[in-house]
Coordinates of C-alpha atoms in Angstrom, one line a residue:
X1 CA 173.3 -27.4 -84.8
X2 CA 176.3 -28.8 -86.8
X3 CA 175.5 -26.8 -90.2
X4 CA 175.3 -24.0 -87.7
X5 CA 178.4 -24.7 -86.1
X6 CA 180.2 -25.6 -89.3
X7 CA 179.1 -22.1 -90.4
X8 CA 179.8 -19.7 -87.7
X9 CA 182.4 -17.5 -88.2
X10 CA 185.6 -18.4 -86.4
X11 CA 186.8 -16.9 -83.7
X12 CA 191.0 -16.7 -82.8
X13 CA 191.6 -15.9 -79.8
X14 CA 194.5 -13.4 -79.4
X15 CA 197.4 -14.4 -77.0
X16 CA 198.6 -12.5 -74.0
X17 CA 202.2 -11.5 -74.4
X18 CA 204.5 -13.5 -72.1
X19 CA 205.3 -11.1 -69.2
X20 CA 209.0 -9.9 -69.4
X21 CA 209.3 -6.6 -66.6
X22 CA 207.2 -5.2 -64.2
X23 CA 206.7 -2.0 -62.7
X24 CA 206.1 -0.9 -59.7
X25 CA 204.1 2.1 -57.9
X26 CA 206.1 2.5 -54.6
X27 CA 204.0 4.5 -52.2
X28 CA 200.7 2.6 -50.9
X29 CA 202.3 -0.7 -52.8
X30 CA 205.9 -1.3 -51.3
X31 CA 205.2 0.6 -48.0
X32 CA 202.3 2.8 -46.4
X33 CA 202.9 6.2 -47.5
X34 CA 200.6 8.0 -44.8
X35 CA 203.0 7.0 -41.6
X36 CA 206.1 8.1 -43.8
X37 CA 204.9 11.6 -44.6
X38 CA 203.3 12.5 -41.2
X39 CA 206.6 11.7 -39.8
X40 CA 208.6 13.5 -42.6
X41 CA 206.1 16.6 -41.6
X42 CA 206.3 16.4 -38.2
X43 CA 210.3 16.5 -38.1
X44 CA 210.1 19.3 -40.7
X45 CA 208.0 21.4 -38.0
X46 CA 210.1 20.6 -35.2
X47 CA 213.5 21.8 -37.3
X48 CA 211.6 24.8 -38.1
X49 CA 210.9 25.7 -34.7
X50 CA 214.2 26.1 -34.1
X51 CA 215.9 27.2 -37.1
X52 CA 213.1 29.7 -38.3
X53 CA 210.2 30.0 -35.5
X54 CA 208.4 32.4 -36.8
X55 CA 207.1 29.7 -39.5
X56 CA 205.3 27.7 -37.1
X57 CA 204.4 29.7 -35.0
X58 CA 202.0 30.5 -37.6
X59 CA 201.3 27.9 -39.6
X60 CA 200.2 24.5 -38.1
X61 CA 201.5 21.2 -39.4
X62 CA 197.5 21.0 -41.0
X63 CA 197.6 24.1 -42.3
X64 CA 200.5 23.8 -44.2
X65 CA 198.8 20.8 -46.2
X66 CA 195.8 22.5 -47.0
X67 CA 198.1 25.6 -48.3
X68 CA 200.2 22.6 -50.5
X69 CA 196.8 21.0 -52.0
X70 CA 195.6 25.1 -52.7
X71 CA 198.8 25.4 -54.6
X72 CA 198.5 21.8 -56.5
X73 CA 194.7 22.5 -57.5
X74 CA 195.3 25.9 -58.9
X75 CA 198.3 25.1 -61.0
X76 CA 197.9 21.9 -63.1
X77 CA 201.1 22.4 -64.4
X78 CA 203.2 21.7 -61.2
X79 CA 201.0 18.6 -60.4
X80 CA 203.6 16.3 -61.3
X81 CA 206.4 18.0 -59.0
X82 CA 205.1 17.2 -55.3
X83 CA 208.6 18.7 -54.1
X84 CA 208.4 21.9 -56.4
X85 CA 204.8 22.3 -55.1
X86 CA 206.3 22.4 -51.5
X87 CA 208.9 24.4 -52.0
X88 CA 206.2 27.1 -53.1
X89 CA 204.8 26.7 -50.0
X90 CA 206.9 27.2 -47.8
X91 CA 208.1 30.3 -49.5
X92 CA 204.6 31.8 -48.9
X93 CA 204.7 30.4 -45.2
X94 CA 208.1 31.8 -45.0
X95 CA 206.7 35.6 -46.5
X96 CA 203.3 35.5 -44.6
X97 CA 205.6 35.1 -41.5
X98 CA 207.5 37.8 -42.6
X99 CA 210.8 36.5 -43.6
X100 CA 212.0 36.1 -47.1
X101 CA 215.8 36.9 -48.9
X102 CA 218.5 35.4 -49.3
X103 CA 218.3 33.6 -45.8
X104 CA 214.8 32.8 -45.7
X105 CA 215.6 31.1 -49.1
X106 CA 219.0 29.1 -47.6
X107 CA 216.6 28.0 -44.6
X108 CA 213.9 26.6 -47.0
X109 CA 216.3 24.3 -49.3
X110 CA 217.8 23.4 -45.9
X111 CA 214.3 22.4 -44.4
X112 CA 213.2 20.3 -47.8
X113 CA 216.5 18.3 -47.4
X114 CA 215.3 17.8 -43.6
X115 CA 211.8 16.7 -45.4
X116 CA 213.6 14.3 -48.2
X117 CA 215.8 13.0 -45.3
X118 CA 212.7 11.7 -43.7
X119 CA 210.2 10.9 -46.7
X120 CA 212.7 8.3 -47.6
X121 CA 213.0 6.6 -44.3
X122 CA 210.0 4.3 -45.3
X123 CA 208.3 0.7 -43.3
X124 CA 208.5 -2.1 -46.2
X125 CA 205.9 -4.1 -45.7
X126 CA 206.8 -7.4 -44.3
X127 CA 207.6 -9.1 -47.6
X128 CA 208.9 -6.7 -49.8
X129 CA 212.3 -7.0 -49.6
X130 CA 212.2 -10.9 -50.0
X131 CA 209.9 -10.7 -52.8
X132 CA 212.4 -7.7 -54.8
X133 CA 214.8 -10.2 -54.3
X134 CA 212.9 -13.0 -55.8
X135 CA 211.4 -10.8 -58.9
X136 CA 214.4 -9.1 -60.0
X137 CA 216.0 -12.6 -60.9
X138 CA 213.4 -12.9 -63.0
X139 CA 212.2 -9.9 -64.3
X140 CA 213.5 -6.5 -65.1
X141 CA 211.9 -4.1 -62.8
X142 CA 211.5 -0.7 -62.5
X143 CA 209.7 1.9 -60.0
X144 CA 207.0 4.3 -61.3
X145 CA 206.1 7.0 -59.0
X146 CA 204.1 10.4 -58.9
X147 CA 205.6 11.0 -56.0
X148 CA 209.5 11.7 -54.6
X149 CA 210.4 8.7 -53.1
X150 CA 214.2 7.7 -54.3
X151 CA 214.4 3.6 -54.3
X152 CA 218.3 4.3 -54.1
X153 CA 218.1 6.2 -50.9
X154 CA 215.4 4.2 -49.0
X155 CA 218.3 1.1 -50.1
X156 CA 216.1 -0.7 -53.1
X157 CA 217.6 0.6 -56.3
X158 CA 219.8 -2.7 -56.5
X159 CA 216.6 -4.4 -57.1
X160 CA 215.5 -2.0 -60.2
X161 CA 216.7 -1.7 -63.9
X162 CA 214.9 1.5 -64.1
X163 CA 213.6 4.0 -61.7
X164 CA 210.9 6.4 -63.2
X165 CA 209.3 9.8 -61.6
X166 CA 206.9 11.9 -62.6
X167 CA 208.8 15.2 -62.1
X168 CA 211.8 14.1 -64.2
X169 CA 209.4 13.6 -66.6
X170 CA 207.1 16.2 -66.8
X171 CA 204.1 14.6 -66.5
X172 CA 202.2 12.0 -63.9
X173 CA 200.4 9.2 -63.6
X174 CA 197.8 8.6 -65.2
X175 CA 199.0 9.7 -68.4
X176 CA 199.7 6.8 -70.6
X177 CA 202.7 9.0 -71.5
X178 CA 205.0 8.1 -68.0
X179 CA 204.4 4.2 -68.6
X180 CA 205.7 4.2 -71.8
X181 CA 208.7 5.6 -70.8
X182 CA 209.0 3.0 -68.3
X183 CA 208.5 0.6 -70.8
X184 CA 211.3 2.3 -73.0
X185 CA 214.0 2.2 -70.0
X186 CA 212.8 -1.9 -69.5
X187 CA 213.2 -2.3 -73.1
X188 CA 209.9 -4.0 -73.4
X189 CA 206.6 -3.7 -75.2
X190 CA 204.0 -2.5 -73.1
X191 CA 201.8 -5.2 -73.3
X192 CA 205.1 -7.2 -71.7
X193 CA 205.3 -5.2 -69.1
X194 CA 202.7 -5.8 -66.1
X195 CA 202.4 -2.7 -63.8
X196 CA 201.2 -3.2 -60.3
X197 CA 199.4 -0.5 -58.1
X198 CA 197.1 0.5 -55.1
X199 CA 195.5 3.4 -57.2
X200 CA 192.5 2.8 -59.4
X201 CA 192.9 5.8 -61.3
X202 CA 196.3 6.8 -61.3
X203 CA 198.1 2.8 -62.0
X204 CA 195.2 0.4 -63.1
X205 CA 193.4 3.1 -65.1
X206 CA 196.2 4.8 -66.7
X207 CA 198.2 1.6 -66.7
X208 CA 195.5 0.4 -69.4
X209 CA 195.4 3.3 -71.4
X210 CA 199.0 2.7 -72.3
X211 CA 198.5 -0.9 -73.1
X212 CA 200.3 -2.2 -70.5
X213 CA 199.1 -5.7 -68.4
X214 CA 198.1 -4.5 -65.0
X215 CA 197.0 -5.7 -61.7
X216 CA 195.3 -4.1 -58.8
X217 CA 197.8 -4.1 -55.2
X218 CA 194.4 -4.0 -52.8
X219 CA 196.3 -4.3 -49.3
X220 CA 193.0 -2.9 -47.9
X221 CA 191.2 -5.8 -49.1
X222 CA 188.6 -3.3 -51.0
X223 CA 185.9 -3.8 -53.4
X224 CA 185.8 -2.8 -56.8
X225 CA 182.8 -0.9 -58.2
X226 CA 182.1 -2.1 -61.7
X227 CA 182.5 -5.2 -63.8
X228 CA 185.9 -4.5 -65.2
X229 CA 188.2 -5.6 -62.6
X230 CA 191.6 -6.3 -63.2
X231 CA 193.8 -9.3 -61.4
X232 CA 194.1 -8.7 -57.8
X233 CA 196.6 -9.0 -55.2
X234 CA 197.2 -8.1 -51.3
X235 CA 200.8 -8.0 -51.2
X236 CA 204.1 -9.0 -53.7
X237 CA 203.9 -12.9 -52.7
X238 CA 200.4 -12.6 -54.4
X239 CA 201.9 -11.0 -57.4
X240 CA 204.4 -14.3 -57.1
X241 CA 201.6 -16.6 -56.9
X242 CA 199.9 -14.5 -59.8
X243 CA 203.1 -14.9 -62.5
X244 CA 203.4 -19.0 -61.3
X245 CA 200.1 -19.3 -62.8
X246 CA 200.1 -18.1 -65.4

């Protein structure tokens, strides 16, 4: 067993880069996104009903969303603009109701700022804000979304050295391509950057493919299929607790 031992080849082991930035997913990881867009929705109806009835009166709240998701699986090139995908929508909702022109097309930006208004009137979970507090004296942080949340608007941008968005970008999670920029804006190597993320495919998955450390934000408390998990946390004190240790 010595000769052996002596004779084995030898194996280094490589080190983990020391963890300089993080970024952030925002929707499903800093608040719930579902309560936040149903309202954002709702309030969009209601301002509709009285601005441009016609609208609603045809098209439920429901119907609307399946129209969106028609719209986002037939054209992979908008899939990265959420707000450019709506706004296509609600021109066809505004023509199908028969109103379109200059007026129609007034009332629709006018209804998408009533929609941003509200999508960015977001429930932190409990510890976010504490925890932003905590990170950002420690770590330079920036926000990486698919989606059209503005951390600057919803009053968080203080807390970020970067704030990244897949339709400023032209492209969305998971495409290695949108963490590297986020990596470029924190001035880090991607394996210095840890990205946390309630999304298997779009922030753990593509969060690996761009070499980047990650770790799973599983709120829910769900299992992972497979024997590749990543670090897991419920919630930002977790990911506290998680950089402590290492």
């Amino acid at each position: 067993m010595r000769v052996e031992w002596l004779l084995s080849p030898r194996i280094e082991s490589v080190p983990v880069p020391k963890i300089r930035a993080i970024s952030l997913d925002l929707d499903d990881t800093l608040w719930p996104s579902t309560p936040t867009l149903m309202r954002a929705e709702q309030r969009v109806h209601a301002w509709l009903a009285e601005h441009a009835p016609a609208v609603p009166a045809m098209w439920t709240i429901e119907q609307l969303r399946e129209l969106r998701w028609s719209i986002f699986n037939k054209h992979a090139e908008l899939q990265h603009d959420y707000l450019r995908i709506r706004r296509l929508a609600m021109h066809t909702a505004f023509e199908q109701a028969g109103l379109s022109g200059a007026l129609a097309h007034e009332t629709i930006e006018r209804a998408l700022d009533v929609f941003m208004t509200a999508r960015n009137e977001v429930d932190l979970y409990p510890e976010v804000r504490d925890c932003l507090e905590r990170l950002s004296r420690s770590y330079a942080l920036a926000s990486l979304t698919n989606g059209n949340a503005d951390v600057t608007r919803i009053g968080l941008g203080h807390y970020f050295k970067a704030a990244i968005s897949a339709h400023a970008h032209g492209t969305r999670k998971p495409d290695p391509a949108l963490f590297h920029v986020a990596c470029r804006e924190l001035a880090c190597d991607p394996g210095e950057v840890v990205h946390v993320g309630d999304d298997i495919e779009l922030d753990v998955c593509g969060a690996r493919a761009a070499g980047l450390q990650v770790i799973w934000m599983n709120r829910a408390q769900a299992a992972w299929a497979g024997n590749d998990a990543p670090a897991v946390v419920n919630d930002l004190i977790g990911l506290e607790r998680w950089l402590e240790e290492r």
